[in-house]
Structure formats: C-alpha cells, structure tokens
Short mmCIF file of C-alpha atoms and ligand atoms in Angstrom, two decimals:
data_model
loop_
_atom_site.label_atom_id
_atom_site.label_comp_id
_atom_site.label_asym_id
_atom_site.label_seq_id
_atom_site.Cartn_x
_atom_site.Cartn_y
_atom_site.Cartn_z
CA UNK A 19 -1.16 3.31 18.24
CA UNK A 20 -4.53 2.38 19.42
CA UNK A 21 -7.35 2.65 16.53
CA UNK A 22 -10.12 4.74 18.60
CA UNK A 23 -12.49 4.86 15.23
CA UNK A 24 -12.10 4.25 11.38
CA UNK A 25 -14.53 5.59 9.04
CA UNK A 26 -15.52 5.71 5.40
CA UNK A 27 -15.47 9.01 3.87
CA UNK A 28 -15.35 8.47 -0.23
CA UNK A 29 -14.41 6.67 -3.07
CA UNK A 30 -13.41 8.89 -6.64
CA UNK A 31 -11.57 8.44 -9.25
CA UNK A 32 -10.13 11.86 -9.14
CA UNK A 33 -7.87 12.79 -7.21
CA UNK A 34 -8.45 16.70 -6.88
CA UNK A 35 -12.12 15.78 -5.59
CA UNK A 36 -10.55 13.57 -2.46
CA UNK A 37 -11.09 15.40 0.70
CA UNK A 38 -9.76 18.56 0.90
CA UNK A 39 -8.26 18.19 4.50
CA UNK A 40 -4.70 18.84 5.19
CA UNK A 41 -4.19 15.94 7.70
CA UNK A 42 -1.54 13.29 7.25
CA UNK A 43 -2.33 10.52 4.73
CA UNK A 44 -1.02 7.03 3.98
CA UNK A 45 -1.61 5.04 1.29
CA UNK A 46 -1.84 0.80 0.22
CA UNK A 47 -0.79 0.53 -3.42
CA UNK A 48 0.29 -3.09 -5.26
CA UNK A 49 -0.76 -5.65 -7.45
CA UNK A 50 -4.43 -6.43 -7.61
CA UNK A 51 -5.11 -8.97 -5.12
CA UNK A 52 -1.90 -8.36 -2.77
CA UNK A 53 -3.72 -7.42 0.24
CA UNK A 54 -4.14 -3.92 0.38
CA UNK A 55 -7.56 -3.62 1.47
CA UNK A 56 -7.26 -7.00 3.73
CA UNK A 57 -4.56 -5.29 5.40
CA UNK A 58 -6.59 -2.28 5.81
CA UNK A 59 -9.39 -4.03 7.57
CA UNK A 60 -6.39 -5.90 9.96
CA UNK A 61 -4.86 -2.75 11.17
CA UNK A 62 -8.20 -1.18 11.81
CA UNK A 63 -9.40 -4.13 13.67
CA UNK A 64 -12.56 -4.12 11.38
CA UNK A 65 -14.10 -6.70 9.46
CA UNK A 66 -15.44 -4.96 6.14
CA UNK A 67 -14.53 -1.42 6.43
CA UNK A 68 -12.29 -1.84 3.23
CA UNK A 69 -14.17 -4.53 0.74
CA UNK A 70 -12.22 -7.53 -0.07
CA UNK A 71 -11.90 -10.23 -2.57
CA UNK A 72 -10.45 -13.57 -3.45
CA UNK A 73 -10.68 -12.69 -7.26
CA UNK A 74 -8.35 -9.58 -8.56
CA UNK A 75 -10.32 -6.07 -9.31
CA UNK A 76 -12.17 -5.93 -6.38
CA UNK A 77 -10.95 -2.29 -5.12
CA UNK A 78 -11.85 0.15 -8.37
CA UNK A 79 -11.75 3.91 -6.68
CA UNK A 80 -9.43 5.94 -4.43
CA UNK A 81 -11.39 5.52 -1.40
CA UNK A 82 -10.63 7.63 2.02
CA UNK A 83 -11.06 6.08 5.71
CA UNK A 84 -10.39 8.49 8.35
CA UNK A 85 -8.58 6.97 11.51
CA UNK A 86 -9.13 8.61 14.93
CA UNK A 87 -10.06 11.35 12.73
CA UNK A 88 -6.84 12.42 12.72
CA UNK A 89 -5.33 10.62 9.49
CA UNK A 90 -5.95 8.99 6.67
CA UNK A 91 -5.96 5.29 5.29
CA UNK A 92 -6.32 5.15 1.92
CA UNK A 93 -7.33 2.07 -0.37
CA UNK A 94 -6.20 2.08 -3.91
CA UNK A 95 -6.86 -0.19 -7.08
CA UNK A 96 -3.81 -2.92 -7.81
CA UNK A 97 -2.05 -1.56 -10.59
CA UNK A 98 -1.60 -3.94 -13.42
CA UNK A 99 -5.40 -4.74 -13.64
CA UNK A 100 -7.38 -2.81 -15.84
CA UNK A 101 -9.74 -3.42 -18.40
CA UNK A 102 -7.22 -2.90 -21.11
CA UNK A 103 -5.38 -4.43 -23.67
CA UNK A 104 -2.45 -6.50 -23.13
CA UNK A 105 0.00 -4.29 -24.58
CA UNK A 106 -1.04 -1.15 -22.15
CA UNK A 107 -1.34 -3.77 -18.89
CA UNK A 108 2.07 -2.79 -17.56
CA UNK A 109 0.84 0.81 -17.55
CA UNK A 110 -0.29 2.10 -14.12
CA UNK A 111 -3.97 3.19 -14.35
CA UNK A 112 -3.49 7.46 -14.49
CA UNK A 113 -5.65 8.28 -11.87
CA UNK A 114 -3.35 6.18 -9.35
CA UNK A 115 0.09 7.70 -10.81
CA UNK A 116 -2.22 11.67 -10.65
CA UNK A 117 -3.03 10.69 -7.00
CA UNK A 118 0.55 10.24 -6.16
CA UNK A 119 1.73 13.06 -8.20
CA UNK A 120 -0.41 15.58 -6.78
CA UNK A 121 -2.05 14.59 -3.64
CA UNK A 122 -0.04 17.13 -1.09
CA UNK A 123 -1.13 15.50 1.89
CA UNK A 124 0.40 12.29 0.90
CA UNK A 125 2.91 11.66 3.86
CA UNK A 126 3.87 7.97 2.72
CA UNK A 127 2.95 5.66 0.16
CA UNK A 128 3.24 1.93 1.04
CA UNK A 129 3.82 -0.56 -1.56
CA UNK A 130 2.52 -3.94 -0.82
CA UNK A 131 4.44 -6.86 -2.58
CA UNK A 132 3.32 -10.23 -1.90
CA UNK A 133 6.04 -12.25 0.17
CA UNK A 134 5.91 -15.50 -1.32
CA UNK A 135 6.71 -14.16 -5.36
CA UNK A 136 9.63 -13.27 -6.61
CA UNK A 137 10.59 -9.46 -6.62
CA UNK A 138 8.06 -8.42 -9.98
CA UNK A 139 9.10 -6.27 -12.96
CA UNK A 140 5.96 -3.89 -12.12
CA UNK A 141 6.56 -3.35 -8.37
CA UNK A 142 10.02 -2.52 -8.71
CA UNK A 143 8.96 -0.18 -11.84
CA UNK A 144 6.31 1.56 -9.76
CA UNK A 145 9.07 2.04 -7.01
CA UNK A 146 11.46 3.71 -9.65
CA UNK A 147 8.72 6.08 -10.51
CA UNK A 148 7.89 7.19 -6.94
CA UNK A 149 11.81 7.71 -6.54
CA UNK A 150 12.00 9.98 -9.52
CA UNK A 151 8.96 11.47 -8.71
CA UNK A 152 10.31 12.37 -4.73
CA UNK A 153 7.36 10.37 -3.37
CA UNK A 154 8.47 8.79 -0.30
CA UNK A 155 7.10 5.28 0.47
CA UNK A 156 7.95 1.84 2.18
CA UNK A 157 7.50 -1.35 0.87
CA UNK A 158 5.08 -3.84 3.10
CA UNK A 159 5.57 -7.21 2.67
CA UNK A 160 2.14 -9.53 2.92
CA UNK A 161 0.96 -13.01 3.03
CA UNK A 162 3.45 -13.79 5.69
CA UNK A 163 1.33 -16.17 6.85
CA UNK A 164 1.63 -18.12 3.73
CA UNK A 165 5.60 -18.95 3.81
CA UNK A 166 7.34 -20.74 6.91
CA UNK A 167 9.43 -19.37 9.35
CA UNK A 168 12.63 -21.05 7.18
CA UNK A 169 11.65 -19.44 3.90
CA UNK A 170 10.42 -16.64 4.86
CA UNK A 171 13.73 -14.64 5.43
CA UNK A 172 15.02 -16.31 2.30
CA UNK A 173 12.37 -14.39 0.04
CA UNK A 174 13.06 -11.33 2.11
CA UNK A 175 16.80 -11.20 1.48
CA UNK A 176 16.20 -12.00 -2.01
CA UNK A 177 13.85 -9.11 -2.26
CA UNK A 178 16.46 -6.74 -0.56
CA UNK A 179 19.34 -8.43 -3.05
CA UNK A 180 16.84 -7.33 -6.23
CA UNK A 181 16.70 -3.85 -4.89
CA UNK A 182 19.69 -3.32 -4.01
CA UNK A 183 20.77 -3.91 -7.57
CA UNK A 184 19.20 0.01 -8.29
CA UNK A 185 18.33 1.19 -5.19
CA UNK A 186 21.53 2.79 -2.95
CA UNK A 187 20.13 1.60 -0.06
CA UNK A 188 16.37 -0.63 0.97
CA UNK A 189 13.47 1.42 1.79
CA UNK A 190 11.96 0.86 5.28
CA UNK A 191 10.11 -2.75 5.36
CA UNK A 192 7.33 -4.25 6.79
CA UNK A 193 6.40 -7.62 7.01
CA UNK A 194 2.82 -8.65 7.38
CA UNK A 195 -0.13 -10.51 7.42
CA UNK A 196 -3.49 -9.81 7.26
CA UNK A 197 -4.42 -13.33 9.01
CA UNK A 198 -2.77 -13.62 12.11
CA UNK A 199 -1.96 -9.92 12.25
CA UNK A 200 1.67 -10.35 12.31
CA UNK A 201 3.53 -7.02 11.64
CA UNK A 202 0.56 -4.48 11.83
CA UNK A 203 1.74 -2.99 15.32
CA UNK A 204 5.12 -1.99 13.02
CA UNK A 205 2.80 -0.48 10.78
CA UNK A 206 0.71 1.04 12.91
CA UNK A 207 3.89 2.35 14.47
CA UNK A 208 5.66 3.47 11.92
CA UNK A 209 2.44 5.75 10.95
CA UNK A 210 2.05 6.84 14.42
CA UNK A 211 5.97 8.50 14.52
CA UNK A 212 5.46 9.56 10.58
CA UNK A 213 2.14 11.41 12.29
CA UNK A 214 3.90 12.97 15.07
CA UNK A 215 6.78 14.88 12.55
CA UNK A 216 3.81 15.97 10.57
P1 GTP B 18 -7.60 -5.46 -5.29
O1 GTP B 18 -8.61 -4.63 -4.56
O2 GTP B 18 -8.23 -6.35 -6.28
O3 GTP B 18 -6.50 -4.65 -5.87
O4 GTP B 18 -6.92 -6.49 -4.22
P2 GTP B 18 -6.34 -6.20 -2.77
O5 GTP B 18 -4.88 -5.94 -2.90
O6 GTP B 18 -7.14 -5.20 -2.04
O7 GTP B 18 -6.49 -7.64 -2.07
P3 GTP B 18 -7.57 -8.12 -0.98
O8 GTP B 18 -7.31 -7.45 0.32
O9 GTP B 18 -8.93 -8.00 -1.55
O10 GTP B 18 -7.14 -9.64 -0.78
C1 GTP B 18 -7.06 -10.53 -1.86
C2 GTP B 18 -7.11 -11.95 -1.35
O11 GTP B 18 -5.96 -12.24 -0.56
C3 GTP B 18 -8.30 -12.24 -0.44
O12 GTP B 18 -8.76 -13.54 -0.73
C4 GTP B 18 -7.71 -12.16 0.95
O13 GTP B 18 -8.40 -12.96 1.89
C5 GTP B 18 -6.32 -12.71 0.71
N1 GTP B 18 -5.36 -12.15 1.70
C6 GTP B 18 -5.08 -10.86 1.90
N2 GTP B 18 -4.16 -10.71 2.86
C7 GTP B 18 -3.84 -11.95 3.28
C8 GTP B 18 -2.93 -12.46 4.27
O14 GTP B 18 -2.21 -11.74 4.97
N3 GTP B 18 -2.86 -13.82 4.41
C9 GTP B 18 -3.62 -14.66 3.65
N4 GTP B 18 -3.47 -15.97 3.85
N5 GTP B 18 -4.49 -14.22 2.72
C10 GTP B 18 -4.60 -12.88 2.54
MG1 MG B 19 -8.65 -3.98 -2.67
#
C-alpha cells in the first residue's frame, strides 16, 4: 500500500471522545518503549508524525493519525508504565483496556513485543485478555534490527513455543524494524487486505 498522506487528528484519554468516524482502525499497543510510535513514523515514511523517545513514557494519550484518509493509525501508551505503585504496575492503564473494549471501529489491534526479550508475563497477559474479550489482533515483532540473522529465528520460535503453550494456534506475526524498515511492507499489507474486507 502506498502512504499518499498521514495526518494528526487528536490525542484523549477517552475513548468515547476519539473521532467519531466509522472507517477502519488499527492500533500499536506494548510495553513502554517497544516501538510503537517509531514504527508508526517507519510505515508512514515520516519523521515525527508520532513523537518518540529513548526513555519509557513518552506516548501518554490515545492519539489518531488518519492515513490516505481512509484509515486509521493509532498510537497508544505502553502498558506497564504508569505513575503508580508497584503493586498496581502489572495493571493495564483503564483507558487503554476501555479503548479496546469499546472502540467499534477497531478492526485489529497489534501487539508489539520486542524481539530480542524473552516472551513477558504482561504481553502474553494482555493477549489473554483481548482473546476473552473477542478483540482480534496480531502480534508485531520489533527491534529486528537489533538481533542477527542466526538468533533471530531462535527468539521467534521460542516466542511461538511460549504461545503455543495457551494459545491453540499463533496469531498472525510480523517481524519488524523501525531502522532499516524491514517488515513494514507486511504490515502495510496486511492492513491494506484487512481494509479491503472492511
Ligand atoms: P512509549 O511511547 O514510551 O510507550 O514507547 P514506544 O513504544 O512508542 O517506543 P518509541 O517508538 O518511542 O521507541 C523507543 C526507543 O526505541 C527509541 O529510542 C527508538 O529509537 C528505539 N526504537 C524503536 N524502534 C526501533 C527499531 O526498530 N530498531 C532500533 N534499533 N531501535 C528502535
Ligand atoms: Mg510511543
């Protein structure tokens, strides 16, 4: 899919005031500092449109790009970073879980998980919720630049192994990275054919 435009439309914290238009939406959830936004910014081919950081906490709001202003992106907080007590960290922030719960236009949710850890307690939790929940998603895989083409499939496979122990079968994958770009045309793709059944 060629990117023709990508533009800013809001940031909130609640979900019933996102844009009320019924077109197709995707969203990047995961840890805070996995990528979400980076990747953002790679598959739009622009620099800043989603703001980055190297320190954790930099995305804060639900904030709405529209993409040949026919879809939308959507950037999302990490989960697991809040400005909360210890005990409560493992909880995902409610406004996140209310988006997913009740945001109708939500075609796919896409769960970024940082290649190079091991499969994480509050990914795969997160995961178990959207599956109870119905909400369909796919799990992107980022950083790919920052593993070598030997261990690289050996984190993947031990990813799919970890799901596999609850899951019947893996959720549709994506490997990527924001730095040399690798897997966005998938992505891109994948969006593109979701867009088309819509
Ligand atoms: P929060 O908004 O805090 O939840 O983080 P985020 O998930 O949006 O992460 P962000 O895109 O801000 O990136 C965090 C850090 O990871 C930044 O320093 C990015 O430059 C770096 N980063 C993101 N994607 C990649 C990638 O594919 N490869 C490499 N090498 N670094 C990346
Ligand atoms: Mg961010």
């Amino acid at each position: 899919m060629k990117i023709k435009s990508a533009d800013f439309v809001m940031s909130n914290s609640d979900v019933t005031k996102c844009p009320k238009t019924k077109i197709p939406e995707y969203a990047f959830i995961g840890r805070s500092n996995v990528g979400k936004s980076s990747l953002i910014n790679a598959l739009t081919n622009r620099k800043s449109l989603a703001k980055t950081s190297g320190k954790p906490g930099k995305t804060q709001l639900i904030n709405h790009f529209k993409i040949n202003n026919e879809w939308h992106l959507v950037d999302l907080p990490g989960y697991g970073y809040a400005r909360v007590s210890k005990s409560s960290k493992k909880t995902f922030q409610k406004f996140i879980t209310d988006y997913f719960a009740l945001r109708e236009q939500l075609i796919c949710g896409f769960v970024l998980v940082d290649c190079r850890h091991e499969p994480q307690k509050i990914d795969l939790e997160f995961m178990e919720w959207l599956g109870l929940n119905g909400i369909p998603f796919s799990i992107i895989f980022t950083k790919s630049d920052k593993l070598t083409k030997n261990t690289l499939p050996v984190h993947i496979e031990n990813y799919k192994t970890k799901m596999l122990e609850t899951w019947e079968e893996m959720p549709p994958y994506f490997i990527t990275s924001s730095a040399d770009k690798n897997g966005c045309e998938e992505v891109l793709s994948e969006i593109d054919r979701l867009n088309k059944l819509f």
